Coordinates of C-alpha atoms and ligand atoms in Angstrom, one line a residue:
M19 CA 7.3 12.7 27.3
E20 CA 9.8 12.3 24.5
Q21 CA 9.2 14.3 21.3
H22 CA 8.0 12.2 18.5
P23 CA 7.1 12.9 14.8
W24 CA 3.5 13.5 13.9
W25 CA 3.3 10.4 11.7
Q26 CA 3.9 8.1 14.6
D27 CA 0.4 8.9 15.9
A28 CA -1.1 9.2 12.4
V29 CA -3.5 7.0 10.5
I30 CA -3.0 7.2 6.7
Y31 CA -5.7 6.5 4.1
Q32 CA -4.7 5.4 0.6
I33 CA -6.8 6.7 -2.3
Y34 CA -6.5 5.0 -5.7
P35 CA -7.8 8.1 -7.5
R36 CA -9.2 6.5 -10.6
S37 CA -11.6 4.4 -8.4
Y38 CA -12.5 6.9 -5.7
C39 CA -15.0 9.4 -6.9
D40 CA -15.8 10.6 -10.4
S41 CA -17.0 14.3 -10.5
N42 CA -17.5 14.7 -14.2
G43 CA -19.1 11.5 -15.4
D44 CA -16.2 10.2 -17.5
G45 CA -16.1 7.0 -15.5
V46 CA -12.7 7.8 -13.9
G47 CA -12.3 9.2 -10.4
D48 CA -10.7 12.6 -10.2
L49 CA -9.3 15.3 -7.8
P50 CA -12.6 17.3 -7.5
G51 CA -14.2 13.9 -6.6
I52 CA -11.7 13.5 -3.8
L53 CA -12.3 17.1 -2.7
S54 CA -16.0 16.2 -2.3
K55 CA -15.2 13.4 0.0
L56 CA -13.0 15.3 2.5
D57 CA -15.8 15.5 5.0
Y58 CA -16.2 11.7 4.8
L59 CA -12.4 11.3 5.5
Q60 CA -12.5 13.8 8.3
A61 CA -15.4 11.9 9.9
L62 CA -13.4 8.7 9.6
G63 CA -10.6 10.6 11.4
V64 CA -7.6 10.0 9.2
D65 CA -4.6 12.4 9.3
A66 CA -3.2 12.0 5.8
I67 CA -4.2 10.7 2.4
W68 CA -1.7 8.9 0.2
L69 CA -2.7 9.5 -3.4
S70 CA -1.7 6.9 -5.9
P71 CA -0.1 8.8 -8.8
V72 CA -2.0 11.7 -10.3
F73 CA 0.9 13.0 -12.4
R74 CA 0.7 13.3 -16.2
S75 CA 0.8 9.9 -17.6
P76 CA -0.3 7.8 -20.6
Q77 CA -1.8 5.4 -18.0
D78 CA -0.2 2.2 -19.2
D79 CA 0.1 1.2 -15.6
N80 CA -2.6 3.5 -14.2
G81 CA -0.3 6.4 -13.5
Y82 CA 2.8 4.4 -12.4
D83 CA 4.2 5.5 -15.7
I84 CA 4.8 9.2 -15.4
S85 CA 5.4 11.5 -18.4
D86 CA 5.6 14.7 -16.4
Y87 CA 6.4 14.7 -12.7
R88 CA 5.5 18.4 -12.5
D89 CA 2.0 18.3 -13.8
I90 CA -1.4 16.7 -13.1
D91 CA -2.9 14.3 -15.6
P92 CA -6.0 15.9 -17.2
L93 CA -7.8 12.7 -16.5
F94 CA -7.7 13.6 -12.8
G95 CA -7.9 17.4 -13.1
T96 CA -5.6 20.4 -13.1
M97 CA -2.8 21.9 -11.0
E98 CA -5.4 24.3 -9.6
D99 CA -7.5 21.3 -8.4
M100 CA -4.4 19.9 -6.8
D101 CA -3.7 23.1 -5.0
R102 CA -7.3 23.3 -3.9
L103 CA -7.1 19.8 -2.5
I104 CA -3.9 20.5 -0.6
D105 CA -5.4 23.6 0.8
Q106 CA -8.8 22.3 1.7
A107 CA -7.5 19.0 3.1
G108 CA -5.0 21.0 5.2
R109 CA -7.9 23.1 6.7
Q110 CA -9.6 19.8 7.7
G111 CA -6.4 18.5 9.3
I112 CA -5.5 16.1 6.5
R113 CA -2.1 16.1 4.8
I114 CA -1.6 15.0 1.2
I115 CA 1.1 12.4 0.4
M116 CA 2.1 12.0 -3.2
D117 CA 3.3 8.8 -4.8
L118 CA 6.7 9.2 -6.4
V119 CA 7.6 6.8 -9.1
L120 CA 11.4 7.4 -9.3
N121 CA 12.5 4.0 -10.5
H122 CA 11.2 4.5 -14.0
S123 CA 9.4 7.1 -16.1
S124 CA 7.0 6.7 -18.9
D125 CA 8.5 6.1 -22.3
E126 CA 6.5 9.2 -23.3
H127 CA 8.5 11.4 -20.8
P128 CA 10.4 14.1 -22.7
W129 CA 13.6 12.7 -21.2
F130 CA 13.0 9.3 -22.8
R131 CA 11.9 10.8 -26.1
E132 CA 15.2 12.5 -26.3
A133 CA 17.2 9.6 -24.9
R134 CA 16.0 7.3 -27.6
K135 CA 16.9 9.6 -30.5
S136 CA 20.6 9.5 -30.1
R137 CA 23.4 8.2 -27.9
E138 CA 24.8 11.8 -27.9
S139 CA 21.7 13.2 -26.2
P140 CA 22.4 14.4 -22.7
Y141 CA 19.3 12.5 -21.7
H142 CA 20.5 9.2 -23.2
D143 CA 22.3 8.4 -19.9
F144 CA 19.1 9.1 -17.9
Y145 CA 18.2 5.5 -18.8
I146 CA 19.9 2.1 -18.8
W147 CA 21.2 0.9 -22.2
K148 CA 23.0 -2.1 -23.4
D149 CA 24.2 -3.2 -26.9
R150 CA 23.0 -6.7 -26.1
P151 CA 20.0 -7.8 -24.1
E152 CA 22.2 -9.0 -21.3
P153 CA 22.0 -10.3 -18.6
P154 CA 18.8 -11.9 -19.8
L155 CA 16.5 -10.3 -17.3
R156 CA 12.7 -10.8 -17.2
S157 CA 10.2 -8.0 -16.7
G158 CA 8.0 -8.3 -13.6
F159 CA 5.0 -7.9 -15.9
G160 CA 6.1 -10.7 -18.2
G161 CA 8.5 -11.0 -21.2
S162 CA 12.0 -9.7 -21.6
A163 CA 13.1 -6.7 -19.6
W164 CA 15.1 -5.5 -22.7
E165 CA 13.6 -3.5 -25.5
W166 CA 15.4 -2.7 -28.8
V167 CA 15.5 0.9 -30.1
P168 CA 16.8 0.9 -33.7
E169 CA 17.6 4.7 -33.7
V170 CA 20.4 4.1 -31.2
G171 CA 21.1 0.5 -31.9
Q172 CA 20.7 -0.4 -28.2
Y173 CA 18.3 -2.1 -25.8
Y174 CA 16.9 -0.3 -22.8
F175 CA 16.1 -1.9 -19.5
H176 CA 12.5 -1.9 -18.1
H177 CA 11.7 -3.9 -15.0
F178 CA 8.0 -3.2 -15.5
S179 CA 6.2 -2.7 -18.8
R180 CA 8.1 -1.6 -21.9
K181 CA 6.4 1.7 -21.5
Q182 CA 8.2 2.1 -18.1
P183 CA 11.9 2.4 -18.9
D184 CA 14.1 2.3 -15.7
L185 CA 15.8 5.5 -14.8
N186 CA 19.6 5.4 -14.4
W187 CA 20.2 6.3 -10.8
D188 CA 24.0 6.2 -11.4
N189 CA 23.6 9.5 -13.3
P190 CA 24.0 12.4 -10.8
A191 CA 22.3 14.9 -13.2
L192 CA 19.2 12.7 -13.2
R193 CA 19.2 12.5 -9.4
Q194 CA 19.4 16.2 -9.1
E195 CA 16.4 16.7 -11.5
L196 CA 14.4 14.3 -9.3
Y197 CA 15.4 16.0 -6.1
A198 CA 14.5 19.5 -7.5
M199 CA 11.1 18.1 -8.5
I200 CA 10.5 16.7 -5.0
R201 CA 11.4 20.0 -3.4
A202 CA 9.0 21.8 -5.7
W203 CA 6.1 19.5 -4.5
A204 CA 7.1 19.9 -0.9
D205 CA 7.1 23.7 -1.4
R206 CA 3.5 23.4 -2.7
G207 CA 2.5 22.1 0.7
I208 CA 2.7 18.3 0.2
G209 CA 2.8 16.5 3.5
G210 CA 4.9 13.6 2.4
F211 CA 5.8 11.0 -0.2
R212 CA 5.3 7.3 -0.9
L213 CA 8.2 6.0 -2.9
D214 CA 7.4 3.3 -5.4
V215 CA 9.7 0.3 -5.5
V216 CA 12.3 2.2 -3.5
D217 CA 14.4 -0.9 -3.1
H218 CA 15.2 -0.9 -6.8
L219 CA 17.0 2.5 -6.7
G220 CA 20.4 1.0 -6.1
K221 CA 20.2 -1.6 -8.8
E222 CA 23.3 -3.1 -10.7
V223 CA 21.8 -4.4 -13.9
D224 CA 25.2 -5.7 -15.1
R225 CA 25.2 -8.2 -12.2
G226 CA 21.5 -8.8 -12.5
V227 CA 20.9 -7.2 -9.1
I228 CA 17.6 -5.3 -9.2
A229 CA 16.3 -5.0 -5.7
D230 CA 18.4 -4.2 -2.6
G231 CA 21.5 -3.3 -4.6
P232 CA 24.8 -2.3 -2.9
R233 CA 24.3 1.5 -3.4
L234 CA 20.7 1.7 -2.3
H235 CA 21.1 3.1 1.2
E236 CA 23.8 5.6 0.1
R237 CA 21.2 6.8 -2.5
L238 CA 18.4 7.1 0.0
R239 CA 20.6 9.1 2.3
E240 CA 21.5 11.5 -0.5
M241 CA 17.8 11.9 -1.5
S242 CA 16.9 12.5 2.2
R243 CA 19.5 15.2 2.6
E244 CA 18.7 16.9 -0.7
A245 CA 14.9 16.7 -0.6
F246 CA 13.3 15.6 2.6
Q247 CA 15.2 16.7 5.7
G248 CA 14.1 19.8 7.5
R249 CA 10.7 19.7 6.0
D250 CA 8.4 17.8 8.4
L251 CA 7.5 15.2 5.7
V252 CA 6.4 11.7 6.1
T253 CA 8.2 9.4 3.7
V254 CA 7.3 5.7 3.1
G255 CA 9.2 3.5 0.7
E256 CA 7.6 0.5 -0.9
A257 CA 10.1 -2.4 -0.5
W258 CA 9.1 -5.9 -1.3
T259 CA 12.6 -7.1 -0.3
A260 CA 12.7 -5.3 3.1
N261 CA 13.5 -7.5 6.0
T262 CA 14.1 -7.0 9.7
E263 CA 17.8 -6.6 9.1
N264 CA 17.7 -3.7 6.6
A265 CA 14.5 -2.1 7.8
P266 CA 16.3 -0.2 10.6
L267 CA 18.4 1.4 7.9
Y268 CA 15.5 2.5 5.8
S269 CA 13.6 3.8 8.8
A270 CA 16.4 4.9 11.0
P271 CA 15.1 7.1 13.8
D272 CA 17.6 9.9 13.0
G273 CA 15.7 10.5 9.7
S274 CA 18.7 9.8 7.6
E275 CA 16.7 7.8 5.0
L276 CA 12.9 7.4 5.2
S277 CA 10.2 7.5 7.9
M278 CA 9.3 3.9 7.3
V279 CA 8.9 1.2 4.6
F280 CA 6.1 -1.0 3.5
Q281 CA 7.4 -4.5 4.0
F282 CA 5.7 -7.5 2.4
E283 CA 6.9 -10.5 4.4
H284 CA 3.4 -11.1 5.8
L285 CA 1.7 -10.5 2.5
T286 CA 3.9 -12.9 0.6
L287 CA 3.4 -15.8 3.0
D288 CA 0.9 -17.4 0.7
F289 CA 3.0 -17.1 -2.5
R290 CA 3.8 -20.8 -3.0
G291 CA 7.5 -21.0 -3.9
G292 CA 7.5 -17.2 -4.3
D293 CA 4.9 -17.3 -7.0
K294 CA 2.1 -14.9 -6.3
W295 CA -0.1 -16.6 -9.0
D296 CA 0.0 -19.9 -7.1
P297 CA -1.3 -19.0 -3.7
R298 CA -1.5 -21.5 -0.8
P299 CA -3.4 -21.4 2.5
I300 CA -1.4 -19.9 5.3
R301 CA -1.1 -21.2 8.9
L302 CA -1.8 -18.6 11.6
P303 CA 1.5 -19.3 13.5
E304 CA 3.5 -18.3 10.4
L305 CA 1.7 -15.0 10.2
K306 CA 2.1 -14.4 13.9
A307 CA 5.8 -15.2 13.7
V308 CA 6.4 -12.7 10.9
L309 CA 4.5 -9.8 12.5
A310 CA 6.0 -10.5 15.9
R311 CA 9.5 -10.4 14.4
W312 CA 8.8 -7.0 12.8
Q313 CA 7.4 -5.7 16.0
R314 CA 10.4 -6.7 18.0
G315 CA 13.0 -6.0 15.3
L316 CA 12.0 -2.4 14.8
R317 CA 11.4 -1.5 18.4
G318 CA 13.5 1.6 19.1
R319 CA 15.5 1.1 15.9
G320 CA 12.9 1.9 13.2
W321 CA 9.2 2.3 12.6
N322 CA 6.7 -0.1 11.1
S323 CA 4.0 0.6 8.5
L324 CA 1.0 -1.5 9.2
F325 CA -1.3 -2.7 6.4
W326 CA -3.3 -5.6 5.0
E327 CA -4.3 -4.0 1.7
N328 CA -3.3 -1.7 -1.1
H329 CA -3.9 -1.4 -4.8
D330 CA -1.6 -4.3 -5.6
V331 CA -2.9 -7.0 -3.3
P332 CA -6.3 -8.7 -2.7
R333 CA -8.9 -7.5 -0.2
I334 CA -8.0 -9.1 3.2
V335 CA -11.4 -10.5 4.0
S336 CA -11.4 -12.4 0.7
R337 CA -7.8 -13.4 1.0
W338 CA -7.5 -14.8 4.5
G339 CA -10.9 -14.3 6.0
D340 CA -14.5 -14.6 5.1
D341 CA -16.2 -12.3 2.6
G342 CA -19.6 -14.1 2.9
E343 CA -21.5 -14.9 6.1
Y344 CA -19.0 -13.5 8.6
R345 CA -17.7 -10.6 6.4
V346 CA -18.6 -7.9 9.0
P347 CA -17.0 -9.5 12.1
C348 CA -14.1 -10.6 10.0
A349 CA -13.4 -7.2 8.6
K350 CA -13.5 -5.8 12.1
M351 CA -11.2 -8.5 13.4
F352 CA -8.5 -7.6 10.8
A353 CA -9.0 -4.0 11.8
V354 CA -8.5 -4.6 15.5
L355 CA -5.6 -7.0 14.9
Y356 CA -3.4 -4.5 13.1
F357 CA -4.5 -1.3 14.8
G358 CA -3.1 -2.7 18.1
L359 CA 0.4 -3.1 16.7
Q360 CA 3.2 -0.6 16.9
G361 CA 3.6 1.5 13.7
T362 CA 1.6 3.7 11.4
P363 CA -1.6 2.0 10.1
Y364 CA -2.7 2.5 6.5
I365 CA -6.2 2.0 5.3
Y366 CA -6.8 1.3 1.7
Q367 CA -10.0 2.9 0.3
G368 CA -13.0 0.7 0.9
Q369 CA -11.2 -1.4 3.5
E370 CA -13.1 0.8 6.1
L371 CA -16.3 -0.6 4.6
G372 CA -15.2 -4.2 4.5
M373 CA -15.1 -4.2 0.7
T374 CA -14.4 -7.5 -0.9
N375 CA -12.5 -8.8 -4.0
A376 CA -14.3 -8.8 -7.3
A377 CA -14.2 -12.0 -9.5
Y378 CA -14.9 -11.1 -13.1
P379 CA -14.6 -12.9 -16.5
I380 CA -11.3 -11.9 -18.2
E381 CA -13.0 -9.3 -20.5
D382 CA -13.9 -7.2 -17.5
Y383 CA -10.3 -6.7 -16.3
R384 CA -8.0 -3.8 -17.2
D385 CA -4.8 -4.2 -15.3
I386 CA -1.7 -4.7 -17.4
E387 CA -0.1 -7.2 -14.9
L388 CA -3.2 -9.2 -14.7
L389 CA -3.8 -9.4 -18.4
N390 CA -0.2 -10.3 -19.2
A391 CA -0.3 -13.0 -16.6
Y392 CA -3.4 -14.4 -18.1
R393 CA -2.0 -14.4 -21.7
E394 CA 1.3 -15.9 -20.6
R395 CA -0.3 -18.7 -18.7
R396 CA -2.8 -19.5 -21.5
A397 CA 0.0 -19.5 -24.1
R398 CA 1.9 -21.9 -21.9
G399 CA -1.0 -24.3 -22.1
M400 CA -2.5 -23.7 -18.7
G401 CA -6.2 -24.4 -18.6
E402 CA -8.7 -21.6 -18.6
E403 CA -10.2 -22.6 -15.2
E404 CA -6.9 -22.8 -13.5
V405 CA -5.7 -19.5 -14.8
M406 CA -9.0 -17.8 -13.8
R407 CA -8.7 -19.3 -10.3
A408 CA -5.3 -17.6 -9.9
I409 CA -6.6 -14.3 -11.4
H410 CA -9.5 -14.3 -9.1
A411 CA -7.3 -14.9 -6.1
M412 CA -4.4 -12.5 -6.9
G413 CA -5.3 -10.2 -9.7
R414 CA -4.8 -6.5 -8.8
D415 CA -8.1 -5.3 -10.3
N416 CA -10.1 -7.3 -7.8
A417 CA -9.2 -4.7 -5.2
R418 CA -9.2 -1.7 -7.6
T419 CA -13.0 -1.7 -8.3
P420 CA -14.7 1.6 -7.8
M421 CA -15.5 2.8 -4.3
Q422 CA -18.9 1.8 -3.2
W423 CA -20.6 5.0 -1.9
Q424 CA -24.2 4.2 -2.1
D425 CA -26.9 1.7 -3.3
A426 CA -27.6 3.7 -6.5
P427 CA -26.7 3.4 -10.2
G428 CA -23.0 3.7 -10.5
A429 CA -22.7 3.1 -6.7
G430 CA -22.4 6.9 -6.2
F431 CA -19.0 6.6 -7.8
T432 CA -19.9 7.8 -11.3
T433 CA -22.9 8.9 -13.4
G434 CA -21.1 7.5 -16.4
T435 CA -19.6 4.1 -17.4
P436 CA -17.0 3.1 -14.8
W437 CA -13.5 2.4 -16.2
L438 CA -13.6 -0.9 -14.3
R439 CA -16.8 -2.8 -13.5
I440 CA -18.3 -2.0 -10.0
N441 CA -18.4 -5.0 -7.6
P442 CA -22.1 -6.1 -7.8
N443 CA -22.3 -6.3 -4.0
F444 CA -22.5 -2.5 -3.8
H445 CA -26.2 -2.8 -3.0
E446 CA -25.2 -4.3 0.3
I447 CA -21.8 -2.9 0.9
N448 CA -21.6 0.9 0.7
A449 CA -20.6 3.9 2.7
E450 CA -24.1 5.4 2.9
S451 CA -25.5 2.4 4.7
Q452 CA -22.7 2.4 7.2
I453 CA -22.2 6.0 8.2
G454 CA -24.0 6.6 11.5
D455 CA -24.5 2.8 12.2
P456 CA -22.5 2.0 15.4
D457 CA -22.2 -1.6 14.3
S458 CA -20.7 -1.0 10.9
V459 CA -17.1 -1.7 9.8
F460 CA -16.8 2.0 9.2
A461 CA -17.7 2.8 12.9
C462 CA -15.1 0.2 14.0
Y463 CA -12.3 1.9 12.1
Q464 CA -13.6 5.3 13.3
R465 CA -13.3 4.1 16.9
L466 CA -9.9 2.5 16.4
I467 CA -8.5 5.7 15.0
R468 CA -9.9 7.6 17.9
L469 CA -8.4 5.1 20.4
R470 CA -4.9 5.5 18.8
K471 CA -5.1 9.2 19.5
T472 CA -6.3 8.7 23.1
Y473 CA -3.8 6.3 24.6
P474 CA 0.0 6.6 24.2
V475 CA 0.4 2.8 24.6
F476 CA -0.5 2.4 21.0
R477 CA 2.6 4.4 20.0
E478 CA 4.9 3.3 22.8
G479 CA 3.9 0.0 24.2
D480 CA 6.2 -2.9 24.1
F481 CA 4.8 -5.9 22.1
T482 CA 4.5 -9.4 23.5
L483 CA 3.0 -12.2 21.4
L484 CA 0.9 -14.7 23.4
L485 CA 0.3 -18.3 22.4
P486 CA 2.6 -18.2 19.4
E487 CA 1.7 -21.8 18.3
D488 CA -2.0 -21.5 18.7
E489 CA -3.6 -22.2 15.3
D490 CA -6.7 -20.0 15.8
I491 CA -6.0 -17.3 18.2
F492 CA -3.9 -14.2 17.5
A493 CA -3.3 -12.5 20.9
Y494 CA -0.8 -10.0 22.1
T495 CA -0.1 -7.3 24.7
R496 CA 1.3 -3.9 24.4
E497 CA 2.8 -2.5 27.6
T498 CA 4.4 0.6 29.0
E499 CA 5.1 1.3 32.7
R500 CA 1.7 2.9 33.0
E501 CA -0.6 1.2 30.5
R502 CA -1.5 -2.2 29.1
L503 CA -3.4 -3.3 26.1
L504 CA -4.5 -6.8 25.4
V505 CA -5.7 -7.8 21.9
V506 CA -7.5 -11.2 21.4
C507 CA -8.6 -12.3 18.0
N508 CA -10.1 -15.5 16.7
F509 CA -8.6 -15.7 13.3
H510 CA -11.0 -18.3 12.0
G511 CA -14.7 -19.0 11.4
R512 CA -15.4 -21.4 14.1
T513 CA -16.3 -21.0 17.8
I514 CA -13.4 -22.0 20.1
P515 CA -12.6 -22.0 23.8
C516 CA -11.0 -18.8 25.1
P517 CA -8.0 -19.6 27.4
A518 CA -8.3 -18.2 30.9
Q519 CA -5.2 -16.0 30.5
L520 CA -7.0 -14.1 27.6
Q521 CA -10.2 -13.4 29.5
R522 CA -11.2 -9.9 30.4
A523 CA -8.3 -8.0 31.6
G524 CA -9.3 -4.3 32.0
T525 CA -11.8 -2.1 30.3
P526 CA -13.1 -3.4 27.0
L527 CA -12.1 -0.8 24.4
I528 CA -13.6 -2.5 21.4
Q529 CA -15.3 -5.8 20.5
N530 CA -17.0 -7.0 17.4
Y531 CA -19.9 -8.9 19.1
P532 CA -22.6 -7.3 21.3
D533 CA -21.4 -9.2 24.3
A534 CA -18.2 -11.1 25.4
P535 CA -19.0 -14.3 27.2
A536 CA -16.0 -15.6 29.1
G537 CA -14.6 -18.9 27.9
L538 CA -15.6 -18.6 24.3
L539 CA -14.5 -16.9 21.1
R540 CA -17.0 -16.9 18.3
P541 CA -16.1 -16.8 14.6
Y542 CA -13.7 -13.9 13.9
E543 CA -14.3 -12.5 17.4
A544 CA -12.0 -9.7 18.3
R545 CA -11.6 -8.0 21.7
M546 CA -9.3 -5.2 22.9
Y547 CA -8.8 -4.4 26.6
Y548 CA -7.1 -1.6 28.3
S549 CA -5.8 -1.0 31.7
A550 CA -3.8 1.9 33.3
A551 CA -1.8 2.1 36.5
E552 CA -4.7 4.0 38.2
N553 CA -7.4 1.5 37.3
K554 CA -5.5 -1.8 37.1
E555 CA -8.3 -3.3 39.1
D556 CA -10.9 -2.3 36.5
Ligands
LIG117 O1 4.5 -2.1 -7.3 C1 5.8 -2.8 -7.2 C2 5.8 -4.1 -7.6 O2 6.8 -4.8 -7.5 C3 4.5 -4.7 -8.2 O3 4.8 -5.2 -9.4 C4 4.1 -5.7 -7.3 O4 5.1 -6.7 -7.2 C5 2.9 -6.4 -7.9 O5 1.9 -5.4 -8.1 C6 2.4 -7.5 -7.0 O6 1.8 -8.3 -7.9 C7 4.6 -0.8 -7.6 C8 3.2 -0.2 -7.6 O7 2.6 -0.3 -6.4 C9 2.4 -0.9 -8.7 O8 1.1 -0.6 -8.8 C10 3.1 -0.6 -10.0 O9 2.5 -1.3 -11.1 C11 4.6 -1.0 -10.0 O10 5.2 -0.5 -8.8 C12 5.3 -0.3 -11.1 O11 5.4 1.1 -10.9

């Protein structure tokens, strides 16, 4: 069999550290908390943990504003905790992936503190300055993307909050500083990196081009040469603008750029006119078309990241499924659906329990993007109810609520006051009640992870979409010369007929109802069948 990198068989678990497990009662999750959950993660079966940023930070955007790339924020622990985590996780077969925010730093980073003092400072050119606020760009978090600094008589550019000044990637000295920092982490035993807004690194502000700029791929190849190659790392770039044309560059099999990218074509389908705050219902054929295009487009030419959730998007059962009556079968259906695809699956903390979106009054939210969106819309005269509907559908904090470990005060997350309100459904939805229960969402993920490690067809099989126009059924096959996988999912909450071609074809590997009557698919029913050359008749 051909050699393939470890991350093609891997399942990666995302931890949002402030919401995972709080060991010291300050209401914020921390590294010792994560250490205490390694047995849980090992039992789940994941190969790596992607940690959202734990670097030193004023936490304006929950750590996506870094003031020291070479230190751990005291909120999360110490460098010794980090070393212990890398070491202990390694012993349990789990690699640690760190989240590199290289597009911008915090305005409290020493580079920026120097940069804003004088135009003569060698650090001034580490950032992007203009004498006038032009072109008139808008920040992704609302307001102008330009901020005036009287000391230098210039504006600096910030695509995100004003506490997140963009780094000037045209400056070779800056790039070398970043590469040296990455190498230092790799030397500490880090297993890989997630790169925040990686598609912004080739920006040309003068022309108003932020994402997917002309020098992007040249930059990524340089970074790969200088910091990644020869080190057995997994690297995954976050790229909202990735498409099936440029993804083979990002994830070229020769390793010249990154291992893979997070693409968002499927997760932006419901943005009406591109506006995430104005979501619309999706039609299943649209979703199938997008995912099928990615499966075909990257076959042999790149590698897919597979995911429904992360810390920026809603919980999938609440977004496109059912977080009420059919929550459990629905959570399993989404699990089966994406675990059968080609690529590396990511699980966002709590997804393995079928956690749902929170919906709070505005006072209970903390996220800068969410709060800015609320204020902006209210100021524009939009009604309270309409604004809150959008916030409840798309606000980032809805999926950032603390991990639900047990039905106990603080949900087993904290003994103190949680930084963000715990979803009140923790009495019903929590890890303790699911571990050991063969019918739980947790057990479904556990099994899917094991299956991916058992059958090469998950890594290699050729994808074929079945019934592309069907409004309810998402079905596909994955095939090699020796093996065949058939995945059949009812994407909606009503019972429908099951076409003959989708009826039992091989050994059932997994299903989310106790039986599987021919001819019918019940609400959110999911089935996965397997056959191999030897037992084709099975
Ligand atoms: O997100 C990139 C990004 O573009 C987000 O603004 C995203 O569009 C938004 O959350 C969706 O509504 C990354 C991080 O994942 C996010 O948490 C950070 O806030 C952002 O970069 C800035 O670092």
